[in-house]
XYZ file of N, CA, C and O in Angstrom:
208
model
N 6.346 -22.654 8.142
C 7.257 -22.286 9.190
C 6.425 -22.032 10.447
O 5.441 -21.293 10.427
N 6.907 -22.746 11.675
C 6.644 -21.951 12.427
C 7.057 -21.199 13.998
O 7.995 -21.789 14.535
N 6.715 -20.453 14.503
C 7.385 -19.816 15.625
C 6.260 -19.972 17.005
O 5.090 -19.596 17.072
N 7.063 -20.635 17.986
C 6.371 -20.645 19.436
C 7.631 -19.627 20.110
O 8.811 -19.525 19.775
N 6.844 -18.929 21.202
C 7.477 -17.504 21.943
C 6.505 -18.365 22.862
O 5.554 -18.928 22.321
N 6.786 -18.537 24.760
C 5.823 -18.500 25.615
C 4.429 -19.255 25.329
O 4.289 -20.462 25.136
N 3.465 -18.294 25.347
C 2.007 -18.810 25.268
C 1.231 -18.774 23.817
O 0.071 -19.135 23.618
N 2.193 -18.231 22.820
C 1.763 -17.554 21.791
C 2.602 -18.577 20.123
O 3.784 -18.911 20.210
N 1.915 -18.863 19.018
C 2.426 -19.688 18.048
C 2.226 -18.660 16.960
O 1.359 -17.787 16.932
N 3.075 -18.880 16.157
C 2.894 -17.955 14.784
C 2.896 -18.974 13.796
O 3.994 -19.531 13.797
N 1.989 -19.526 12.815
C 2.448 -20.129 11.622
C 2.250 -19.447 10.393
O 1.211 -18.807 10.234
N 3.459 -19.522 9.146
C 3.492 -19.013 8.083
C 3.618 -19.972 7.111
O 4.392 -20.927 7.049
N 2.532 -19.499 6.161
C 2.263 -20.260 4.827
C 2.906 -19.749 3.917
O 3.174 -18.664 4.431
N 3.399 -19.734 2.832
C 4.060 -19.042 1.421
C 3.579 -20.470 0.312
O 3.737 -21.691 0.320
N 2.886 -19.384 -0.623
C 2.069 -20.156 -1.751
C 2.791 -19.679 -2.983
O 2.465 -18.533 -3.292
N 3.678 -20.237 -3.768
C 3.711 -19.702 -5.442
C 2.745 -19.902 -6.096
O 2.075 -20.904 -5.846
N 2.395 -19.095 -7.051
C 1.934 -19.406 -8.428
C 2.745 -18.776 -9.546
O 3.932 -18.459 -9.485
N 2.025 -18.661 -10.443
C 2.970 -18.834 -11.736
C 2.407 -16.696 -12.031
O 2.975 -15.921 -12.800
N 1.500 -16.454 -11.339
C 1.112 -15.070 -11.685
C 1.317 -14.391 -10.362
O 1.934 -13.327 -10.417
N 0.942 -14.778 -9.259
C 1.651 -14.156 -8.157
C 1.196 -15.277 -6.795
O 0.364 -16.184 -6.777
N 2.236 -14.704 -5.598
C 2.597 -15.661 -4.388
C 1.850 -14.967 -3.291
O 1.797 -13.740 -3.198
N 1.342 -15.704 -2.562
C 0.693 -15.042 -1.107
C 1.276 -15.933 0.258
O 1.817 -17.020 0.463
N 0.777 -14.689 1.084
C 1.635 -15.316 2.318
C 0.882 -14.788 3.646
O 0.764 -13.603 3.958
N 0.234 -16.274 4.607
C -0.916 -16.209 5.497
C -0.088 -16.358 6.501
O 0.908 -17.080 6.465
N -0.536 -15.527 7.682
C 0.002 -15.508 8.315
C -0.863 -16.213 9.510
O -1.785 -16.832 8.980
N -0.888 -16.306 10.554
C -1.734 -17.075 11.586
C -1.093 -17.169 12.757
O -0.069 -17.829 12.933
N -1.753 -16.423 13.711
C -1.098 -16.186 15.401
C -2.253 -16.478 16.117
O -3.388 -16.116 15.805
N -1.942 -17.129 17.069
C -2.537 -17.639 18.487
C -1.665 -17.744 19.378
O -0.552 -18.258 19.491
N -2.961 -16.676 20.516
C -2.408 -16.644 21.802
C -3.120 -17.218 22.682
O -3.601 -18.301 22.348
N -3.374 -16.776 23.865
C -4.150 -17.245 25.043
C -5.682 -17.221 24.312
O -6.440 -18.079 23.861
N -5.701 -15.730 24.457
C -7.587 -15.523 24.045
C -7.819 -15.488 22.749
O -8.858 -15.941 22.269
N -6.961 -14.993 22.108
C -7.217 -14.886 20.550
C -6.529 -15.156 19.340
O -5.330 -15.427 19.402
N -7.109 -15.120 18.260
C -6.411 -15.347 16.962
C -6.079 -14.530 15.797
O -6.992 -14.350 14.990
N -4.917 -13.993 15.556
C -5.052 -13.268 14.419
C -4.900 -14.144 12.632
O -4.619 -15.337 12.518
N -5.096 -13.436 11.733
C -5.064 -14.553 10.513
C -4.854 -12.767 9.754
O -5.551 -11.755 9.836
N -3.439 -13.101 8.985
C -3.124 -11.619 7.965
C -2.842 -12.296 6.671
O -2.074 -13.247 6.521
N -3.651 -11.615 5.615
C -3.242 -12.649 4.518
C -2.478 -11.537 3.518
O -3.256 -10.631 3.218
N -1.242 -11.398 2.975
C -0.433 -10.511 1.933
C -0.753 -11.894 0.374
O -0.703 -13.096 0.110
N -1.015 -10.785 -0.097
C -0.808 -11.135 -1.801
C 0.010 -10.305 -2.766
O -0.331 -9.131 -2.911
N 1.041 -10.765 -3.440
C 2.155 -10.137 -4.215
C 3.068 -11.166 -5.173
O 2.982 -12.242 -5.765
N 3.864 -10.233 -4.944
C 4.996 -11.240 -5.646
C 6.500 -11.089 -4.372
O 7.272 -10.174 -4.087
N 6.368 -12.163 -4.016
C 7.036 -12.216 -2.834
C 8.239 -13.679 -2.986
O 7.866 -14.771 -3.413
N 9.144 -13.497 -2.706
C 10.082 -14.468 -2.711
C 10.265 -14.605 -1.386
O 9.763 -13.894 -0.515
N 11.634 -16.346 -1.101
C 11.367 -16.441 0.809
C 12.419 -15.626 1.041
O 12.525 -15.497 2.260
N 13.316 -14.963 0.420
C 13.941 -14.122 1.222
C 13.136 -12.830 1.790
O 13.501 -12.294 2.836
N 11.973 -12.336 1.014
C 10.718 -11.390 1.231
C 10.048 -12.045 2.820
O 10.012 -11.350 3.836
N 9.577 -13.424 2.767
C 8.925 -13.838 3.839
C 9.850 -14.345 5.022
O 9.519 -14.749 6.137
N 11.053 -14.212 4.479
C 12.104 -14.516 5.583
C 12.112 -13.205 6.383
O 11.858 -13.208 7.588
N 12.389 -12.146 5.741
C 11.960 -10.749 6.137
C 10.956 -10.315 7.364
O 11.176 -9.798 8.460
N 9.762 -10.749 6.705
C 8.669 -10.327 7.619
C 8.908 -11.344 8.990
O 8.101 -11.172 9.904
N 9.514 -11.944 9.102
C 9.594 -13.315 10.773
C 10.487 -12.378 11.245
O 10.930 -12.809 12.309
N 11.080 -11.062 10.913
C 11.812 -10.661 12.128
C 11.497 -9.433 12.207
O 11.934 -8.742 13.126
């Protein structure tokens, strides 16, 4: 998935596995980059969650 606002992009990854799901997050703006990585057990209504 991803989200452009202005100058700034958000992309989101969501990984299953069969023991647990992670979910990377990745923002760029002008000067910088953030990268947040969650590991759990997360479904997309969970990662639908976190985009707002």
């Amino acid at each position: 998935m991803q989200i452009k606002e202005d100058d700034s992009k958000v992309d989101i990854y969501h990984c299953i596995d069969k023991q647990q799901s992670a979910v990377v997050m990745l923002t760029d703006e002008d000067d910088s980059s953030t990268v947040m990585v969650f590991s759990g057990h997360f479904t997309m209504d969970d990662v639908m969650k976190m985009t707002k």
